Short mmCIF file of C-alpha atoms in Angstrom, two decimals:
data_model
loop_
_atom_site.label_atom_id
_atom_site.label_comp_id
_atom_site.label_asym_id
_atom_site.label_seq_id
_atom_site.Cartn_x
_atom_site.Cartn_y
_atom_site.Cartn_z
CA UNK A 8 -30.48 57.31 -4.62
CA UNK A 9 -34.10 58.28 -4.22
CA UNK A 10 -34.37 57.12 -0.65
CA UNK A 11 -31.06 58.71 0.25
CA UNK A 12 -32.09 62.30 -0.99
CA UNK A 13 -33.32 64.51 1.84
CA UNK A 14 -35.54 66.98 -0.10
CA UNK A 15 -37.99 64.78 -1.80
CA UNK A 16 -41.49 66.36 -1.62
CA UNK A 17 -44.80 65.20 -2.72
CA UNK A 18 -48.00 67.33 -2.84
CA UNK A 19 -50.94 65.19 -1.86
CA UNK A 20 -53.59 66.87 -4.06
CA UNK A 21 -55.85 63.85 -3.92
CA UNK A 22 -56.44 64.52 -0.15
CA UNK A 23 -56.67 68.29 -0.64
CA UNK A 24 -53.68 68.96 1.45
CA UNK A 25 -51.40 71.93 0.77
CA UNK A 26 -48.47 70.85 2.70
CA UNK A 27 -45.53 68.75 1.33
CA UNK A 28 -44.00 65.66 2.73
CA UNK A 29 -40.23 65.14 3.05
CA UNK A 30 -40.47 61.42 2.16
CA UNK A 31 -43.40 60.01 0.25
CA UNK A 32 -44.28 56.35 -0.17
CA UNK A 33 -46.02 57.25 -3.42
CA UNK A 34 -42.97 58.98 -4.90
CA UNK A 35 -40.80 56.13 -3.84
CA UNK A 36 -43.15 53.77 -5.58
CA UNK A 37 -43.09 55.82 -8.73
CA UNK A 38 -39.37 56.16 -8.70
CA UNK A 39 -38.70 52.45 -8.39
CA UNK A 40 -41.53 51.38 -10.67
CA UNK A 41 -39.25 50.43 -13.32
CA UNK A 42 -37.12 48.27 -10.99
CA UNK A 43 -39.85 46.13 -9.61
CA UNK A 44 -41.43 43.04 -11.17
CA UNK A 45 -45.22 43.03 -11.65
CA UNK A 46 -46.08 41.25 -8.56
CA UNK A 47 -44.11 43.47 -6.17
CA UNK A 48 -45.16 46.55 -8.16
CA UNK A 49 -48.81 45.66 -7.42
CA UNK A 50 -48.17 45.00 -3.79
CA UNK A 51 -46.25 48.31 -3.41
CA UNK A 52 -48.87 50.28 -5.10
CA UNK A 53 -51.61 48.74 -2.86
CA UNK A 54 -49.73 49.76 0.19
CA UNK A 55 -48.73 53.17 -1.10
CA UNK A 56 -52.27 54.08 -1.97
CA UNK A 57 -53.52 53.13 1.48
CA UNK A 58 -51.01 55.13 3.42
CA UNK A 59 -52.31 57.22 6.40
CA UNK A 60 -49.96 60.09 6.38
CA UNK A 61 -50.16 60.63 10.14
CA UNK A 62 -49.74 56.99 11.22
CA UNK A 63 -47.69 54.12 9.81
CA UNK A 64 -45.72 55.68 6.98
CA UNK A 65 -42.40 54.34 8.35
CA UNK A 66 -44.03 50.86 8.75
CA UNK A 67 -45.14 50.86 5.22
CA UNK A 68 -41.73 51.99 3.89
CA UNK A 69 -40.09 49.07 5.82
CA UNK A 70 -42.51 46.54 4.37
CA UNK A 71 -42.20 47.71 0.93
CA UNK A 72 -38.43 47.56 1.19
CA UNK A 73 -38.79 43.94 2.38
CA UNK A 74 -40.98 43.15 -0.53
CA UNK A 75 -38.34 44.69 -2.98
CA UNK A 76 -35.62 42.67 -1.38
CA UNK A 77 -37.70 39.55 -1.44
CA UNK A 78 -38.65 40.08 -5.07
CA UNK A 79 -35.11 40.46 -6.09
CA UNK A 80 -33.97 37.34 -4.26
CA UNK A 81 -36.94 35.28 -5.49
CA UNK A 82 -36.40 36.42 -9.14
CA UNK A 83 -32.80 35.38 -8.92
CA UNK A 84 -33.82 31.96 -7.52
CA UNK A 85 -36.52 31.46 -10.15
CA UNK A 86 -34.05 32.23 -12.90
CA UNK A 87 -31.57 29.81 -11.41
CA UNK A 88 -34.01 26.84 -10.53
CA UNK A 89 -37.06 27.60 -12.52
CA UNK A 90 -39.01 27.25 -9.23
CA UNK A 91 -41.72 29.76 -8.13
CA UNK A 92 -42.78 29.50 -4.55
CA UNK A 93 -45.10 32.46 -4.53
CA UNK A 94 -48.73 31.97 -3.83
CA UNK A 95 -51.63 33.74 -5.63
CA UNK A 96 -49.10 36.29 -7.02
CA UNK A 97 -47.88 37.29 -3.54
CA UNK A 98 -44.15 37.69 -3.10
CA UNK A 99 -43.36 36.99 0.57
CA UNK A 100 -40.45 38.71 2.29
CA UNK A 101 -37.63 36.53 3.58
CA UNK A 102 -37.96 35.45 7.22
CA UNK A 103 -35.91 37.39 9.72
CA UNK A 104 -33.57 35.98 12.35
CA UNK A 105 -34.33 36.88 16.03
CA UNK A 106 -32.05 36.00 18.94
CA UNK A 107 -33.88 35.76 22.27
CA UNK A 108 -32.41 35.50 25.84
CA UNK A 109 -34.75 34.07 28.52
CA UNK A 110 -34.63 32.69 32.05
CA UNK A 111 -34.84 29.17 30.45
CA UNK A 112 -31.81 29.88 28.29
CA UNK A 113 -31.14 31.56 24.85
CA UNK A 114 -32.73 30.51 21.57
CA UNK A 115 -32.96 31.63 17.95
CA UNK A 116 -36.05 31.74 15.86
CA UNK A 117 -36.82 32.70 12.28
CA UNK A 118 -39.97 34.78 11.83
CA UNK A 119 -42.11 36.21 9.01
CA UNK A 120 -43.16 39.29 10.91
CA UNK A 121 -41.00 40.54 13.97
CA UNK A 122 -43.89 42.55 15.42
CA UNK A 123 -46.22 39.54 15.46
CA UNK A 124 -43.43 37.31 16.87
CA UNK A 125 -42.81 39.80 19.62
CA UNK A 126 -46.39 39.87 20.54
CA UNK A 127 -46.63 36.04 20.67
CA UNK A 128 -43.41 35.76 22.62
CA UNK A 129 -44.77 38.21 25.13
CA UNK A 130 -47.96 36.06 25.51
CA UNK A 131 -46.18 32.79 25.85
CA UNK A 132 -42.78 33.50 27.50
CA UNK A 133 -43.46 36.56 29.48
CA UNK A 134 -47.16 36.56 30.45
CA UNK A 135 -47.28 32.82 30.52
CA UNK A 136 -50.85 32.65 29.16
CA UNK A 137 -50.55 28.97 28.73
CA UNK A 138 -49.34 28.13 32.13
CA UNK A 139 -51.73 25.92 34.13
CA UNK A 140 -50.64 27.28 37.58
CA UNK A 141 -54.01 28.94 38.34
CA UNK A 142 -55.44 25.48 38.47
CA UNK A 143 -52.60 23.94 40.54
CA UNK A 144 -51.74 21.53 37.69
CA UNK A 145 -48.23 20.96 36.24
CA UNK A 146 -48.20 19.40 32.80
CA UNK A 147 -44.46 18.98 33.11
CA UNK A 148 -44.66 16.70 36.17
CA UNK A 149 -42.96 13.39 35.79
CA UNK A 150 -45.07 10.22 36.03
CA UNK A 151 -44.84 6.63 35.23
CA UNK A 152 -46.97 7.10 32.17
CA UNK A 153 -45.27 8.64 29.27
CA UNK A 154 -47.26 11.79 28.39
CA UNK A 155 -47.98 13.93 25.35
CA UNK A 156 -48.38 17.65 24.87
CA UNK A 157 -50.38 18.54 21.71
CA UNK A 158 -49.87 21.91 20.15
CA UNK A 159 -52.69 22.72 17.63
CA UNK A 160 -51.96 25.88 15.76
CA UNK A 161 -48.19 25.61 16.40
CA UNK A 162 -47.38 28.64 14.21
CA UNK A 163 -43.53 29.02 14.15
CA UNK A 164 -42.86 27.04 17.25
CA UNK A 165 -42.73 29.56 20.12
CA UNK A 166 -45.01 27.41 22.33
CA UNK A 167 -43.20 24.19 21.40
CA UNK A 168 -39.85 25.71 22.34
CA UNK A 169 -41.36 27.08 25.62
CA UNK A 170 -42.52 23.47 26.43
CA UNK A 171 -39.25 21.88 25.49
CA UNK A 172 -37.15 24.38 27.48
CA UNK A 173 -39.44 23.73 30.50
CA UNK A 174 -39.14 20.12 30.09
CA UNK A 175 -35.30 20.34 29.92
CA UNK A 176 -35.29 22.54 33.07
CA UNK A 177 -37.54 20.10 34.89
CA UNK A 178 -35.26 17.15 33.85
CA UNK A 179 -32.19 18.95 35.13
CA UNK A 180 -33.80 19.73 38.46
CA UNK A 181 -35.00 16.23 38.88
CA UNK A 182 -31.59 14.85 38.20
CA UNK A 183 -30.08 17.17 40.69
CA UNK A 184 -32.54 16.19 43.34
CA UNK A 185 -32.08 12.54 42.68
CA UNK A 186 -28.33 12.95 42.82
CA UNK A 187 -28.57 14.70 46.10
CA UNK A 188 -30.82 12.05 47.48
CA UNK A 189 -28.58 9.22 46.31
CA UNK A 190 -25.66 10.82 48.06
CA UNK A 191 -27.69 11.35 51.12
CA UNK A 192 -28.90 7.76 51.23
CA UNK A 193 -25.28 6.61 50.64
CA UNK A 194 -24.11 8.71 53.68
CA UNK A 195 -26.92 7.36 55.79
CA UNK A 196 -26.14 3.79 54.96
CA UNK A 197 -22.47 4.38 55.62
CA UNK A 198 -23.28 5.90 58.97
CA UNK A 199 -25.48 2.92 60.03
CA UNK A 200 -22.71 0.43 58.88
CA UNK A 201 -20.26 2.26 61.06
CA UNK A 202 -22.48 2.16 64.08
CA UNK A 203 -23.13 -1.54 63.47
CA UNK A 204 -19.48 -2.31 63.09
CA UNK A 205 -18.59 -0.66 66.33
CA UNK A 206 -21.08 -2.83 68.11
CA UNK A 207 -20.06 -6.03 66.36
CA UNK A 208 -16.32 -5.39 66.55
CA UNK A 209 -13.67 -3.78 64.49
CA UNK A 210 -12.82 -6.70 62.34
CA UNK A 211 -16.49 -7.15 61.20
CA UNK A 212 -16.80 -3.37 60.72
CA UNK A 213 -13.73 -3.35 58.38
CA UNK A 214 -15.02 -6.15 56.40
CA UNK A 215 -18.61 -4.77 56.04
CA UNK A 216 -17.28 -1.33 55.30
CA UNK A 217 -14.99 -2.62 52.56
CA UNK A 218 -17.69 -4.71 51.05
CA UNK A 219 -20.24 -1.86 51.14
CA UNK A 220 -17.84 0.78 49.87
CA UNK A 221 -17.15 -1.37 46.83
CA UNK A 222 -20.84 -1.94 46.28
CA UNK A 223 -21.90 1.71 46.51
CA UNK A 224 -19.06 2.89 44.34
CA UNK A 225 -20.09 0.55 41.56
CA UNK A 226 -23.82 1.27 41.84
CA UNK A 227 -25.03 3.70 39.13
CA UNK A 228 -26.56 6.94 40.23
CA UNK A 229 -30.44 6.65 39.97
CA UNK A 230 -31.67 9.34 37.52
CA UNK A 231 -34.87 9.35 35.53
CA UNK A 232 -35.43 11.80 32.68
CA UNK A 233 -38.73 13.35 32.02
CA UNK A 234 -39.91 11.90 28.80
CA UNK A 235 -42.62 13.71 26.88
CA UNK A 236 -43.71 13.77 23.28
CA UNK A 237 -44.72 17.12 21.73
CA UNK A 238 -46.95 16.94 18.73
CA UNK A 239 -47.13 20.19 16.66
CA UNK A 240 -49.96 20.60 14.23
CA UNK A 241 -49.72 23.44 11.74
CA UNK A 242 -51.72 23.98 8.47
CA UNK A 243 -50.10 26.94 6.86
CA UNK A 244 -47.07 25.81 4.78
CA UNK A 245 -45.07 28.96 5.43
CA UNK A 246 -45.53 28.57 9.21
CA UNK A 247 -44.80 24.88 9.08
CA UNK A 248 -41.45 25.50 7.22
CA UNK A 249 -40.48 27.95 9.93
CA UNK A 250 -41.60 25.68 12.72
CA UNK A 251 -39.32 22.92 11.48
CA UNK A 252 -36.55 25.28 11.01
CA UNK A 253 -36.68 26.86 14.41
CA UNK A 254 -36.83 23.49 16.21
CA UNK A 255 -33.80 22.36 14.31
CA UNK A 256 -32.08 25.72 14.90
CA UNK A 257 -32.28 25.10 18.55
CA UNK A 258 -30.90 21.60 18.72
CA UNK A 259 -34.06 19.44 18.45
CA UNK A 260 -34.69 16.66 15.90
CA UNK A 261 -38.35 16.89 14.90
CA UNK A 262 -39.93 14.21 12.78
CA UNK A 263 -42.70 14.80 10.22
CA UNK A 264 -45.78 12.55 10.24
CA UNK A 265 -46.92 12.30 6.75
CA UNK A 266 -50.54 12.12 5.48
CA UNK A 267 -52.55 10.01 5.14
CA UNK A 268 -52.33 8.73 8.71
CA UNK A 269 -52.43 5.12 9.56
CA UNK A 270 -52.73 3.48 13.05
CA UNK A 271 -49.47 2.87 14.92
CA UNK A 272 -49.75 -0.89 14.45
CA UNK A 273 -49.59 -0.49 10.73
CA UNK A 274 -46.34 1.41 10.71
CA UNK A 275 -44.13 -1.62 10.75
CA UNK A 276 -43.48 -1.58 7.09
CA UNK A 277 -44.00 2.12 6.46
CA UNK A 278 -42.88 4.68 9.16
CA UNK A 279 -42.04 2.70 12.24
CA UNK A 280 -39.61 5.35 13.64
CA UNK A 281 -42.29 8.05 13.59
CA UNK A 282 -44.83 5.83 15.38
CA UNK A 283 -42.51 4.74 18.22
CA UNK A 284 -42.01 7.10 21.12
CA UNK A 285 -38.25 7.79 21.34
CA UNK A 286 -37.94 7.29 25.08
CA UNK A 287 -34.15 7.86 25.13
CA UNK A 288 -34.63 11.53 24.95
CA UNK A 289 -36.44 14.08 27.29
CA UNK A 290 -38.36 15.58 24.30
CA UNK A 291 -39.69 13.72 21.36
CA UNK A 292 -40.97 16.19 18.69
CA UNK A 293 -43.45 15.17 15.85
CA UNK A 294 -44.74 17.57 13.34
CA UNK A 295 -48.02 17.25 11.40
CA UNK A 296 -48.64 19.60 8.44
CA UNK A 297 -52.34 19.50 8.31
CA UNK A 298 -55.48 21.28 9.48
CA UNK A 299 -56.98 19.84 12.67
CA UNK A 300 -60.70 19.53 11.98
CA UNK A 301 -63.90 17.54 12.93
CA UNK A 302 -63.39 15.17 9.96
CA UNK A 303 -60.21 14.04 8.30
CA UNK A 304 -59.24 13.78 4.70
CA UNK A 305 -61.01 16.81 3.42
CA UNK A 306 -59.87 20.03 1.86
CA UNK A 307 -60.53 23.39 3.58
CA UNK A 308 -59.65 26.93 2.60
CA UNK A 309 -57.40 28.92 4.88
CA UNK A 310 -57.16 32.74 4.54
CA UNK A 311 -53.49 33.54 5.02
CA UNK A 312 -52.17 36.98 6.00
CA UNK A 313 -48.50 37.12 5.06
CA UNK A 314 -47.75 39.91 7.49
CA UNK A 315 -49.53 38.31 10.53
CA UNK A 316 -49.53 34.48 9.69
CA UNK A 317 -50.60 33.70 13.21
CA UNK A 318 -54.02 35.21 12.30
CA UNK A 319 -54.53 33.02 9.32
CA UNK A 320 -57.91 31.46 9.67
CA UNK A 321 -60.68 29.30 8.17
CA UNK A 322 -63.13 31.80 9.29
CA UNK A 323 -62.08 35.23 7.90
CA UNK A 324 -65.42 36.87 8.45
CA UNK A 325 -64.69 36.60 12.21
CA UNK A 326 -61.59 38.73 11.72
CA UNK A 327 -63.53 41.64 10.45
CA UNK A 328 -64.00 43.35 13.81
CA UNK A 329 -60.28 42.99 14.65
CA UNK A 330 -59.04 44.25 11.35
CA UNK A 331 -61.57 47.10 11.26
CA UNK A 332 -60.28 48.29 14.67
CA UNK A 333 -56.83 48.86 13.30
CA UNK A 334 -55.68 52.26 11.85
CA UNK A 335 -55.95 52.70 8.18
CA UNK A 336 -52.27 52.31 7.44
CA UNK A 337 -51.81 49.30 9.79
CA UNK A 338 -54.80 47.59 8.27
CA UNK A 339 -53.28 48.18 4.83
CA UNK A 340 -50.00 46.66 5.83
CA UNK A 341 -51.18 43.64 7.82
CA UNK A 342 -53.86 42.54 5.30
CA UNK A 343 -51.71 43.17 2.22
CA UNK A 344 -51.32 40.08 0.18
CA UNK A 345 -54.05 38.15 1.98
CA UNK A 346 -54.86 35.02 -0.03
CA UNK A 347 -56.40 31.55 0.39
CA UNK A 348 -54.70 28.20 0.40
CA UNK A 349 -56.04 24.68 0.50
CA UNK A 350 -55.21 22.52 3.56
CA UNK A 351 -55.84 18.81 4.14
CA UNK A 352 -57.84 18.12 7.40
CA UNK A 353 -56.99 15.63 10.10
CA UNK A 354 -58.67 14.82 13.39
CA UNK A 355 -56.75 14.74 16.63
CA UNK A 356 -58.04 11.15 17.21
CA UNK A 357 -56.47 10.16 13.97
CA UNK A 358 -53.19 11.57 15.17
CA UNK A 359 -53.59 9.78 18.41
CA UNK A 360 -53.98 6.45 16.69
CA UNK A 361 -51.21 6.98 14.38
CA UNK A 362 -48.78 7.76 17.22
CA UNK A 363 -50.17 5.47 19.82
CA UNK A 364 -50.99 8.28 22.26
CA UNK A 365 -52.11 6.99 25.64
CA UNK A 366 -51.98 10.08 27.80
CA UNK A 367 -52.21 13.83 26.98
CA UNK A 368 -51.03 15.96 29.77
CA UNK A 369 -51.92 19.17 27.94
CA UNK A 370 -53.86 19.98 24.78
CA UNK A 371 -53.12 23.47 23.62
CA UNK A 372 -55.37 24.99 20.91
CA UNK A 373 -55.03 28.19 19.04
CA UNK A 374 -56.87 28.10 15.77
CA UNK A 375 -58.33 31.45 15.26
CA UNK A 376 -62.11 30.73 15.57
CA UNK A 377 -62.08 26.99 14.76
CA UNK A 378 -61.89 25.70 18.42
CA UNK A 379 -65.25 23.76 18.19
CA UNK A 380 -64.23 22.05 14.97
CA UNK A 381 -61.06 20.81 16.45
CA UNK A 382 -62.89 19.49 19.65
CA UNK A 383 -65.31 17.71 17.45
CA UNK A 384 -62.50 15.78 15.94
CA UNK A 385 -61.77 14.08 19.32
CA UNK A 386 -63.61 10.71 19.71
CA UNK A 387 -65.34 9.79 23.04
CA UNK A 388 -62.73 7.14 24.00
CA UNK A 389 -59.83 9.72 23.45
CA UNK A 390 -61.31 12.32 25.83
CA UNK A 391 -60.41 10.13 28.77
CA UNK A 392 -56.80 10.38 27.77
CA UNK A 393 -56.79 14.28 28.08
CA UNK A 394 -55.94 15.68 31.46
CA UNK A 395 -56.00 19.44 30.66
CA UNK A 396 -56.93 21.76 27.83
CA UNK A 397 -55.95 25.40 27.28
CA UNK A 398 -57.26 27.30 24.29
CA UNK A 399 -57.25 30.76 22.98
CA UNK A 400 -60.60 31.95 21.88
CA UNK A 401 -62.42 35.21 21.06
CA UNK A 402 -65.24 36.87 22.72
CA UNK A 403 -67.55 36.60 19.74
CA UNK A 404 -71.28 35.83 20.34
CA UNK A 405 -71.75 33.08 22.67
CA UNK A 406 -68.67 31.11 21.69
CA UNK A 407 -67.06 31.02 25.17
CA UNK A 408 -70.23 29.64 26.70
CA UNK A 409 -70.48 26.99 24.17
CA UNK A 410 -66.85 26.01 24.80
CA UNK A 411 -67.44 25.87 28.52
CA UNK A 412 -70.46 23.79 28.06
CA UNK A 413 -68.66 21.26 25.85
CA UNK A 414 -65.70 20.91 28.23
CA UNK A 415 -67.29 21.10 31.48
CA UNK A 416 -70.78 19.49 31.04
CA UNK A 417 -70.16 17.13 28.12
CA UNK A 418 -66.49 16.12 28.53
CA UNK A 419 -66.34 16.06 32.38
CA UNK A 420 -63.66 18.58 33.18
CA UNK A 421 -64.04 20.11 36.58
CA UNK A 422 -61.40 22.87 37.12
CA UNK A 423 -61.77 26.01 34.99
CA UNK A 424 -59.93 29.30 34.71
CA UNK A 425 -60.74 32.04 32.27
CA UNK A 426 -58.40 35.02 31.57
CA UNK A 427 -58.61 37.90 29.27
CA UNK A 428 -55.45 38.96 27.29
CA UNK A 429 -54.22 42.23 28.90
CA UNK A 430 -52.78 43.25 25.42
CA UNK A 431 -55.75 42.32 23.22
CA UNK A 432 -59.15 42.58 24.91
CA UNK A 433 -60.83 40.32 22.32
CA UNK A 434 -58.55 37.44 23.29
CA UNK A 435 -59.59 34.93 26.04
CA UNK A 436 -57.70 32.05 27.51
CA UNK A 437 -59.86 29.21 28.67
CA UNK A 438 -58.16 26.54 30.78
CA UNK A 439 -59.76 23.34 32.08
CA UNK A 440 -58.50 20.42 34.08
CA UNK A 441 -59.84 17.19 35.56
CA UNK A 442 -59.32 18.59 39.08
CA UNK A 443 -62.03 20.63 40.80
CA UNK A 444 -60.19 23.88 41.57
CA UNK A 445 -61.67 26.91 39.58
CA UNK A 446 -60.63 30.50 39.01
CA UNK A 447 -62.31 33.27 37.01
CA UNK A 448 -60.27 36.55 36.52
CA UNK A 449 -62.06 37.99 33.50
#
């Protein structure tokens, strides 16, 4: 009733303004105060007090309404099950469904923040920031060696879905090409037999043609699927839940690799199916709920931003410049409910051993400032398995120079491409391959 009235006004005496506002977040909070539980009330008041009247009022109203809806649903669940999934007193709004149509086909995802998901979708699916084309390298190329694509900082699965859809398209194209080649070979063989039969006599031609026709009709069409494993590593529990949900929603069957990890040879009595590469499918998806780090088996704090979970980080101090550049209202909304969670660490080399990884066609890293920590977790013998690396980093201090030195000088990569995100100037995409072609478009 309060939100439906048209003539609600509130005089903002605290700001010394004499004008009135038709819809006030503060008056809404006060009117609904008796209907909210304590956690949602604190969150709504925090956002309401931080409103910039000229910017972001509508955004704040929407987020508060989501919190109200989430609080009501969660309170009902808690009364029914006795379970409370909130973290640090923060009530998370329910995920929202988004249906997307792309050139690779339609898919559906569940996201925590539609705005953030739209930005990440633009990066990956539209701008192709993780494409290796500037370096003339195709991670989806089929080879005799079964490859692995590693997604560190998988978030809710937009990159994994992009890879899976690309692999599916590549497999379909290859099957068509092989089918055409098979038919062409059959036609050429038939033509050769016909010519030979005419030379050797009609009787011999008929016998040879009959025999060969039977043989070619029974021969199976030669097709070879592209077989690739995708390993998704994600540390934030909420993101991991949506990652698994989104992959299943789109017809994939991801498997979870549970901690602590053991080498693949030790999986015979424990988790044999997760250690073996399912080579009967085009895409084999394995999920790891852990924090990729320089050392495994430790506990690290992650600062989680419920309204922009893709920016959750182990180094929150490095986010200060980005957050301070936001408008007052946007900053209040996106940082509302920020809290810390503990995550168990794992190294990439431990994952490689646990899954018996022999070749990594692409290592993608998006870990919000912890890129060097992830790279330190790769042992010397495993670097030889990695053919290409693409990572998102930020132009902070001399971090980019350090990463280039590590990958080019210490690890032996030769091709390099450095691109700046056109939508966020502080984001850089560093790509390296074993080939020697380089491109710098900063």
